[in-house]
XYZ file of C-alpha atoms in Angstrom:
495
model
C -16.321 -7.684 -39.618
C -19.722 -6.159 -39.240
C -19.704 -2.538 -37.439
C -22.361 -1.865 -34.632
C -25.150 -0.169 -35.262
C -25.821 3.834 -35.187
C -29.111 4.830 -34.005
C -31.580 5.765 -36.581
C -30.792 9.230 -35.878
C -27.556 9.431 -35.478
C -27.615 11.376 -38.829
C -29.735 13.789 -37.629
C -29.194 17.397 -37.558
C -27.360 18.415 -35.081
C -29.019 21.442 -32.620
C -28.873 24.854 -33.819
C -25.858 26.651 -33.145
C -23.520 23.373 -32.743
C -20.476 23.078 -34.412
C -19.792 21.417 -37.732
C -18.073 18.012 -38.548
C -14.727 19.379 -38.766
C -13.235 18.465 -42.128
C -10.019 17.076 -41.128
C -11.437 14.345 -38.423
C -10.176 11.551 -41.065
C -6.536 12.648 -40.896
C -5.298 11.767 -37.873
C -1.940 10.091 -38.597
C -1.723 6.155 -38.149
C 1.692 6.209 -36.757
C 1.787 4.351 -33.438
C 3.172 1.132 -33.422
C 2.231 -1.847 -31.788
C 4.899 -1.817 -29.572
C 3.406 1.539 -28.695
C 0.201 0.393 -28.335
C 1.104 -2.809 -25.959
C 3.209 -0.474 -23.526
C -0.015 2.217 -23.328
C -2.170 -0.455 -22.535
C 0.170 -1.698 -19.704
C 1.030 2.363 -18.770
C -2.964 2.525 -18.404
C -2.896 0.510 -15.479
C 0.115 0.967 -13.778
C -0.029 3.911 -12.142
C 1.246 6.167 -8.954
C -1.474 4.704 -6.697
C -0.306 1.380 -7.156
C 3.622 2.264 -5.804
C 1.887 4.810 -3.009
C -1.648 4.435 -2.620
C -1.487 0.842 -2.143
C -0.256 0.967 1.836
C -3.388 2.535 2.739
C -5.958 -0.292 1.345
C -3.507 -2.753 2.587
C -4.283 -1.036 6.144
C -7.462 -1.276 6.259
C -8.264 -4.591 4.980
C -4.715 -6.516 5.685
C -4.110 -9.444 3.691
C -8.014 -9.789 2.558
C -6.867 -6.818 0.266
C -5.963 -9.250 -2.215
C -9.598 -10.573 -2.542
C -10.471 -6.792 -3.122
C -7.643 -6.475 -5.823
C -9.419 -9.145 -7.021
C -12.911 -7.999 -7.331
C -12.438 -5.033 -8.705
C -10.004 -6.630 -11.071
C -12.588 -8.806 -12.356
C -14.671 -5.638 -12.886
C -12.584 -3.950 -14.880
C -11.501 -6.965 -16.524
C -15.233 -7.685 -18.147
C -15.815 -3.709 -18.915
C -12.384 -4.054 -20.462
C -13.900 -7.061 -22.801
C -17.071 -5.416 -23.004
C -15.087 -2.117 -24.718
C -13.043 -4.575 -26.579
C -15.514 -5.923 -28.198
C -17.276 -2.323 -29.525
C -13.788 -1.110 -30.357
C -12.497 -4.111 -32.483
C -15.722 -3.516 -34.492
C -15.644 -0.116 -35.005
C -12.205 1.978 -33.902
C -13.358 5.398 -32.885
C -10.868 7.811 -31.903
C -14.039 8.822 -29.241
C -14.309 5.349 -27.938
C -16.593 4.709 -25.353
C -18.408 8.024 -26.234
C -18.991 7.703 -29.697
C -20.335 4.035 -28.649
C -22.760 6.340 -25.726
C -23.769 8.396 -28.836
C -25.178 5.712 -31.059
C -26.579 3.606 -27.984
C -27.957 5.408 -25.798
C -28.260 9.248 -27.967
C -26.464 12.220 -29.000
C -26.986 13.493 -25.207
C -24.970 10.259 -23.340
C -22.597 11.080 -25.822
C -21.964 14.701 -25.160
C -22.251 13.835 -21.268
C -20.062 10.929 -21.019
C -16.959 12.683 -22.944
C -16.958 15.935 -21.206
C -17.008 14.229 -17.854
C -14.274 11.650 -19.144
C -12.188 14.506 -20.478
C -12.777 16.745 -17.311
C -10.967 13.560 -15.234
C -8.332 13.969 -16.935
C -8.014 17.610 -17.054
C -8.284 17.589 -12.932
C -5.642 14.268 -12.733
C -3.115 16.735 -14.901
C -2.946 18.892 -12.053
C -2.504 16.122 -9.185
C 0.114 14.498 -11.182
C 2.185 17.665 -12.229
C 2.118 18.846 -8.750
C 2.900 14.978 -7.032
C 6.321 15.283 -9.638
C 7.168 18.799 -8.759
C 7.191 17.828 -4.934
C 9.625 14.396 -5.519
C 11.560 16.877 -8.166
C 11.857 19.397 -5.237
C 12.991 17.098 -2.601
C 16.024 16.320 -5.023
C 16.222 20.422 -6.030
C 14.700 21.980 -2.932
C 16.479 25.287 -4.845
C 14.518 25.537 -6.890
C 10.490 26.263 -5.944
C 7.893 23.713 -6.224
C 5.833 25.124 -8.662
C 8.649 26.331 -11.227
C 9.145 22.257 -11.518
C 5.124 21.415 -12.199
C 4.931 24.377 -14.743
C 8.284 22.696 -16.286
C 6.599 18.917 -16.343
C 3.596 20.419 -17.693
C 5.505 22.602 -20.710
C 7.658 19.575 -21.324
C 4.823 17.169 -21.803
C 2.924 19.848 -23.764
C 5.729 19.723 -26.133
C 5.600 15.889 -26.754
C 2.048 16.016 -27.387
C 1.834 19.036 -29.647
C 5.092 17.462 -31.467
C 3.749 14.308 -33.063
C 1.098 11.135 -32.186
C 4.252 9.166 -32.224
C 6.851 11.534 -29.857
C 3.681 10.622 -27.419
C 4.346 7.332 -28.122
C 7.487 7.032 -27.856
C 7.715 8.774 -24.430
C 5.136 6.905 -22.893
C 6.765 3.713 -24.376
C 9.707 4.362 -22.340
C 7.650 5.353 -19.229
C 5.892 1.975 -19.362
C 8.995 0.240 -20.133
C 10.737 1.645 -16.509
C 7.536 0.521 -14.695
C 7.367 -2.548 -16.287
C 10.806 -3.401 -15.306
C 11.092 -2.388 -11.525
C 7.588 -4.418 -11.297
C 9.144 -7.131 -12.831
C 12.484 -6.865 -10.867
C 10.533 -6.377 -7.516
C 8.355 -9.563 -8.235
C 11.933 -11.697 -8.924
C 13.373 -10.693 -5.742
C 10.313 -10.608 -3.919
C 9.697 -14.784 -5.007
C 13.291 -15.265 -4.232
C 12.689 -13.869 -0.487
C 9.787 -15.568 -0.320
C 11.573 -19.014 -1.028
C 13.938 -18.362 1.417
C 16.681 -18.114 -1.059
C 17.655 -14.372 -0.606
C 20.515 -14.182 2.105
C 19.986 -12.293 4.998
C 15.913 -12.625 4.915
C 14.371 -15.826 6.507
C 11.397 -16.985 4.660
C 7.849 -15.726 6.319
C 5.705 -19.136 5.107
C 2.551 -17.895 5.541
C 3.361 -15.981 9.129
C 1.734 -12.514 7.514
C -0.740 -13.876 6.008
C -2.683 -15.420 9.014
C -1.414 -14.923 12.041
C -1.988 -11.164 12.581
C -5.115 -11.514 12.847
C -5.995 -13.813 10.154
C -6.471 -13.046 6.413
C -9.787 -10.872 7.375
C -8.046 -8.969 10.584
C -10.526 -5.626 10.087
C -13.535 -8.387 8.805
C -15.384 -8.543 5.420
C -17.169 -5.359 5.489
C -12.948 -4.120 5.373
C -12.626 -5.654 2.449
C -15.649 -4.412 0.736
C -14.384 -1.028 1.419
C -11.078 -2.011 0.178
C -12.894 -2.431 -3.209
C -13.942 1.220 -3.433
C -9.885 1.908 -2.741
C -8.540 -0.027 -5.076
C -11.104 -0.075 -7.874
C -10.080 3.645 -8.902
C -6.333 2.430 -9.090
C -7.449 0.487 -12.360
C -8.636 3.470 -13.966
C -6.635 4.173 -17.579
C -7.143 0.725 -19.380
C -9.632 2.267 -21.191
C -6.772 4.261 -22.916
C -5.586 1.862 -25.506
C -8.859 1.788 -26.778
C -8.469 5.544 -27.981
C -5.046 5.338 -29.409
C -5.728 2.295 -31.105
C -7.520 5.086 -33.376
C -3.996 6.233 -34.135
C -2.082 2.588 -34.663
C -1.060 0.595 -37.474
C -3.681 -1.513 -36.867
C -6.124 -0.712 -34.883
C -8.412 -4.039 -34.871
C -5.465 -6.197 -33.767
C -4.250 -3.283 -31.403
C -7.565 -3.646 -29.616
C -8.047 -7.260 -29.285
C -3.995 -7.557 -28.135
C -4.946 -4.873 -25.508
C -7.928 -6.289 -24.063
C -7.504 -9.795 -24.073
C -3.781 -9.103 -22.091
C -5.677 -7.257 -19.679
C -6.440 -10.091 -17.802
C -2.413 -11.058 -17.309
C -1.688 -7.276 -16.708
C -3.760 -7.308 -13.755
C -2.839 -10.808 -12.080
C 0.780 -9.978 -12.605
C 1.409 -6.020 -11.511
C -0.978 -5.620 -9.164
C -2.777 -8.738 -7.684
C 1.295 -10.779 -7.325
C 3.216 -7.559 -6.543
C 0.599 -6.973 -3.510
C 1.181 -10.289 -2.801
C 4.683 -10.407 -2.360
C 4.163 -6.967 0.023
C 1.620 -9.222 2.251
C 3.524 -12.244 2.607
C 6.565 -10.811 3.120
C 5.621 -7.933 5.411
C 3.331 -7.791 8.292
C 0.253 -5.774 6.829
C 0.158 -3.403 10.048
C 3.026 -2.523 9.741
C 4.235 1.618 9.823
C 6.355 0.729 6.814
C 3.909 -1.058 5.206
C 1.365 2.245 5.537
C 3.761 4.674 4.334
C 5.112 2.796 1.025
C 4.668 -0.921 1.126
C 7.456 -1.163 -2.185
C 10.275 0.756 -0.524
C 9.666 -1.343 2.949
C 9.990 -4.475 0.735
C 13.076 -2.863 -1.071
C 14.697 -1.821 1.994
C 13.929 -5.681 3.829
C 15.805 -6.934 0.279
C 18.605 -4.811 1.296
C 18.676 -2.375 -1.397
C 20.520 0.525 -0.925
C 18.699 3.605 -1.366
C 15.534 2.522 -1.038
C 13.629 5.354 -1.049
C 15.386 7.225 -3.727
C 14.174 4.288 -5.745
C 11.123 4.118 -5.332
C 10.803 8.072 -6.224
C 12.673 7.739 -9.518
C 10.112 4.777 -10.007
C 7.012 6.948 -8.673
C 8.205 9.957 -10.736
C 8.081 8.015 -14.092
C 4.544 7.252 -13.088
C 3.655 10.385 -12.276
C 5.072 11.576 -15.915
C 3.575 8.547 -17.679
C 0.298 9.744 -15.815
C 0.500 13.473 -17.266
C 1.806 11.947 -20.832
C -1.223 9.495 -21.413
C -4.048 12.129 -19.333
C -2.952 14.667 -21.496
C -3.044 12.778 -24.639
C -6.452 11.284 -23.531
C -7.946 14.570 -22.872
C -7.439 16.270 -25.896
C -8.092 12.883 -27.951
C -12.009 12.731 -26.423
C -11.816 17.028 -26.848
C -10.973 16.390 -30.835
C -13.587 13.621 -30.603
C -16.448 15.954 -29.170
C -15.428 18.718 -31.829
C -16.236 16.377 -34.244
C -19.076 15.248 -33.226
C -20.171 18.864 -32.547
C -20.034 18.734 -28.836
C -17.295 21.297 -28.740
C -15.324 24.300 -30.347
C -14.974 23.565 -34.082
C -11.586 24.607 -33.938
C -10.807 21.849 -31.529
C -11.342 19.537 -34.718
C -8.379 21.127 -36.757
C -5.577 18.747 -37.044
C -2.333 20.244 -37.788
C 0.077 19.464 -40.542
C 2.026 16.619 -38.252
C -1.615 14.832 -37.808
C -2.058 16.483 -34.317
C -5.375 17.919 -32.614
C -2.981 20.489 -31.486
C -5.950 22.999 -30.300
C -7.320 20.130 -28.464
C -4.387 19.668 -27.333
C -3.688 23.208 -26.097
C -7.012 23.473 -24.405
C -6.717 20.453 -22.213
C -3.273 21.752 -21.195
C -4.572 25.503 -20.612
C -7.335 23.954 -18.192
C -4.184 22.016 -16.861
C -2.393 24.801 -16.004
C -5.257 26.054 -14.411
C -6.065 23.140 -11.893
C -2.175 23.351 -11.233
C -2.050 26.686 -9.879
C -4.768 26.107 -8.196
C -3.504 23.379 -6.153
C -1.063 25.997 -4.878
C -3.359 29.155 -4.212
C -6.209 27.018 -2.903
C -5.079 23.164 -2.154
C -7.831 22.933 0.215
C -10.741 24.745 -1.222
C -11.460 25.204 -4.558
C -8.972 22.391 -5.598
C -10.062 20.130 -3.072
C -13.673 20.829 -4.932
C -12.592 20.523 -8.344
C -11.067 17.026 -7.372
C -14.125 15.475 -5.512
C -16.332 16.322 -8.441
C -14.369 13.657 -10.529
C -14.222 10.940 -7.623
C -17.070 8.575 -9.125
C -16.183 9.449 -13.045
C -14.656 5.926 -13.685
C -17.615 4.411 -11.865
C -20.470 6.732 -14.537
C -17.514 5.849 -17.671
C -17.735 1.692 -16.970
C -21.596 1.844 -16.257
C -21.845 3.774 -19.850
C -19.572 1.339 -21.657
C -21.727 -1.778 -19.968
C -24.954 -0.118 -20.986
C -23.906 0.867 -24.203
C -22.311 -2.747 -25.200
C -25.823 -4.098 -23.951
C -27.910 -1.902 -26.537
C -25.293 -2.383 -29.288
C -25.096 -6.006 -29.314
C -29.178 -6.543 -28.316
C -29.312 -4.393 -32.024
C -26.927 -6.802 -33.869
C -28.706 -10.152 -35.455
C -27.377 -13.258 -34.606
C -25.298 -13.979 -38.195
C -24.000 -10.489 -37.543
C -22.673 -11.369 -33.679
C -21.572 -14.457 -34.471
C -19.072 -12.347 -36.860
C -17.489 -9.987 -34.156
C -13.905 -10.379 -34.093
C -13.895 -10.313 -30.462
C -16.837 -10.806 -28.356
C -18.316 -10.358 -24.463
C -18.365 -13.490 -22.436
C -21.255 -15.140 -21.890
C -23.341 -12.512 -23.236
C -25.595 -10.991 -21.711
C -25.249 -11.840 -18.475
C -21.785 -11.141 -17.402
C -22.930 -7.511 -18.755
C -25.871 -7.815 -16.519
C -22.856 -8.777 -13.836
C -21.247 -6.262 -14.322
C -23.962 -3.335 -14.714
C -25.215 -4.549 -11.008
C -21.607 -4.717 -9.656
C -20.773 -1.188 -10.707
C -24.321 -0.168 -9.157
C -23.268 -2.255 -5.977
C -19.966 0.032 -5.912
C -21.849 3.856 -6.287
C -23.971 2.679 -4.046
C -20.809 1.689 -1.551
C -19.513 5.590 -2.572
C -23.118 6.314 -0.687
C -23.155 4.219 2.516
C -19.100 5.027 3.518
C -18.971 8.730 4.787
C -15.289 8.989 3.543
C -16.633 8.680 -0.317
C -20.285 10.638 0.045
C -19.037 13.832 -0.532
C -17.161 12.983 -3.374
C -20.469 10.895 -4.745
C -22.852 13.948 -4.629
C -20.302 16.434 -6.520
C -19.587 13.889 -9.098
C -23.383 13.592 -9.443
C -23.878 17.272 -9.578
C -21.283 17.802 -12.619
C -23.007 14.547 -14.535
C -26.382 16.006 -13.860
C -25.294 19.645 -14.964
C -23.678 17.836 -18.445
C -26.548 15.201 -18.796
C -29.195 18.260 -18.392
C -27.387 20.484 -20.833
C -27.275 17.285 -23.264
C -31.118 16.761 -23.171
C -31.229 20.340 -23.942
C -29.111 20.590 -26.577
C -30.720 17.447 -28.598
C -34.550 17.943 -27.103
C -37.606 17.420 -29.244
C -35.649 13.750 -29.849
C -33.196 15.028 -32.453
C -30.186 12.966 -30.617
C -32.457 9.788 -28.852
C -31.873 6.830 -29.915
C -35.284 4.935 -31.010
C -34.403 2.259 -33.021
C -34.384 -1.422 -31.499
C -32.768 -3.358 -34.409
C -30.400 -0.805 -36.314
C -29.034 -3.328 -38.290
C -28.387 -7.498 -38.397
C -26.691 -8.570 -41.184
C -24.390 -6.025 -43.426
C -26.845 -5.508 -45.955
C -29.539 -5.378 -43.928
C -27.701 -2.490 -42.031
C -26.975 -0.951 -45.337
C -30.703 -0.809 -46.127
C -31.713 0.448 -42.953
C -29.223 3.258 -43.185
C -30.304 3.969 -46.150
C -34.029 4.274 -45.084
C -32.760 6.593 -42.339
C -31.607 9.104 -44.656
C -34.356 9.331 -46.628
């Protein structure tokens, strides 16, 4: 299988001052199984918003939010491919970053994983504090923020423990999601087939005759996109465990090309069964569309449900951000984008400093969200809002330059490839544009646009300082073609 091409000066010396190639980066321990690695990739996309967040796009577009769950979907279905194909060929630990680095320079690099590992610094402390608050409700006790400093030390633990005690927790995380998605679908096809006593069956009652599928019009929907398109954030993470598998060629391709399913089942058909069986404008429906479809099943205990189910999210969430974070932290360190020590893998096969930074920013954010919810938190949090937009635009442009580098013999030996190349890239580049440029127009999402902006600015300006005087560009159009012709070039680049 022939490895994408590094730049020509990708060796090259790194800036004064910047940290060495720690000497442990090779040692991370191989222990996560595929079983592991199937559930991450599922845990990846199913998240919080998806149980919660979903009532509020299915308000403002109605049914049409389907075609939105759809779009964006497709999106992250072909940057999904896209990453899948980079990753199959070479497994970095960095992922999309180390692809940035050889692509597009040293400086996209540096800028891409600081911002990636900054989301999920920031989504540590909206997940630790969304727990704490359903813990409390169950506890009220016991204060708020005793529970989020608990989630957070318990989840510290896991990940300082061992690659594969992360595993196995988020294993079982994804396994309880998996379920009550797959239980809610059941009951909700069985209600919708008139089958499930006590619930007449709605034919297609919700679906167009509140207004019609488009009840708030097209330019709803398109909004919709922006709503939901965030909610699909976290494939990317099986990607960077893969690193740590078995295998991590077949761990990639089994993750990516199962994206596709992941996404038609959990979120396009549970939404599905929510708008067919319930009417879309619904006050139940706006609050928490799952535990109004619950409760119309006749579940007892709806609600208390639905928060054991939300909970394991939310823990899931803080398991796989904090795992991510210091994974693309031990990544940088390596590549001399951050604290040496950061590279230091402990005797288990654990970045544990990397792992003990992201969490002591993660404490940070948390208190934070209690001294100042609506000020300095409330900043910290908009600055990240367009982050998954800048990541998939980066992985697009990056899986352009790679493969443009790659002869033909050596493309037509990728393991897994981009369809229709390149113009489904091209697609996709221009539909990710479409959506920053959506952030722009819609008031609700400006403010969130411009701070995101102003950290990738601050990181990209600090990159093209750091590897000025074209130590870190990339300038070479055809790195390599076939494997001995990018032997020979490499080989020219050293001398």
């Amino acid at each position: 299988m022939p490895p994408f091409p590094k730049s020509a000066t990708e060796g090259a010396a790194k800036p004064t001052g910047a940290a060495s190639v720690a000497p442990q980066a090779s040692e991370l321990t191989r222990s996560l199984k595929p079983r592991h690695l199937s559930m991450i990739a599922i845990a990846g996309v199913i998240g919080a918003g998806l149980f919660v967040g979903s009532g509020a796009a299915i308000q403002q577009a109605g049914p049409g939010i389907l075609v939105a769950y759809a779009a964006a979907g497709l999106v992250v279905i072909l940057v999904m491919r896209m990453l899948g194909e980079m990753s199959a060929a070479s497994p970095e630990t960095g992922s999309f970053s180390a692809y940035a680095d050889r692509a597009l320079g040293h400086w996209a690099g540096f800028s891409i994983g600081w911002l990636y590992a900054w989301f999920w610094i920031i989504v540590l402390g909206i997940e630790a504090t969304a727990g704490a608050a359903i813990v409390h409700r169950w506890v009220p006790e016991v204060d708020q923020w005793v529970w989020a400093l608990l989630l957070m030390v318990l989840l510290t633990f896991t990940n300082v423990a061992s690659v594969k005690s992360f595993g196995e927790f988020e294993f079982w995380f994804a396994s309880i999601k998996v379920a009550a998605i797959v239980v809610f679908l059941v009951l909700g096809i069985v209600a919708i087939l008139g089958f499930m006593p006590g619930v007449s069956a709605p034919g297609l009652d919700n679906l167009i005759d509140r207004g019609g599928f488009f009840p708030n019009g097209a330019g709803a929907v398109l909004g919709g996109v922006l709503v939901v398109v965030f909610s699909f954030f976290g494939a990317e993470i099986a990607t960077i465990a893969a690193g740590e598998s078995q295998n991590p060629v077949a761990a990639v391709r089994q993750a990516v090309r199962s994206t596709v399913w992941r996404i038609l089942i959990f979120y396009i058909g549970s939404i599905a069964i929510v708008v067919t069986l319930l009417p879309w404008d619904s006050a139940s429906v706006a609050k928490s569309p799952y535990v109004a479809a619950i409760e119309l099943y006749g579940i007892p205990g709806a609600g208390t449900i639905m928060d054991v189910i939300v909970l394991t999210s939310v823990l899931s969430c803080l398991n796989s951000g904090l795992y991510t974070a210091s994974r693309m932290l031990f990544s940088l360190s390596t590549r001399g984008d951050a604290p040496r020590s950061w590279g230091k893998i402990s005797a288990r096969g654990v970045p544990r400093s990397a792992v003990l930074a992201s969490t002591i920013v993660g404490f940070v954010t948390v208190g934070l969200n209690y001294l100042a919810p609506d000020t300095v938190f409330l900043f910290l949090v908009n600055t990240s809002g367009a982050i998954a937009l800048f990541v998939w635009l980066v992985i697009a442009a990056s899986q352009l330059i790679l493969r443009r580098r790659m002869g033909p013999d050596a493309a037509g030996a990728l393991s897994l490839k981009m369809w229709l190349f390149p113009y489904l890239t091209w697609f996709t580049i221009l539909s990710i544009l479409a959506l920053l440029a959506g952030m722009l127009i819609i008031p609700a999402t400006r403010e969130s646009l411009a701070l995101s902006l102003l950290l990738a600015g601050l990181l990209v300006g600090v990159g093209l300082w750091r590897y000025r005087g074209g130590r870190g560009a990339s300038g070479v159009a055809d790195a390599h073609t076939t494997a001995g012709a990018a032997h020979s070039e490499s080989a020219h680049d050293r001398e």
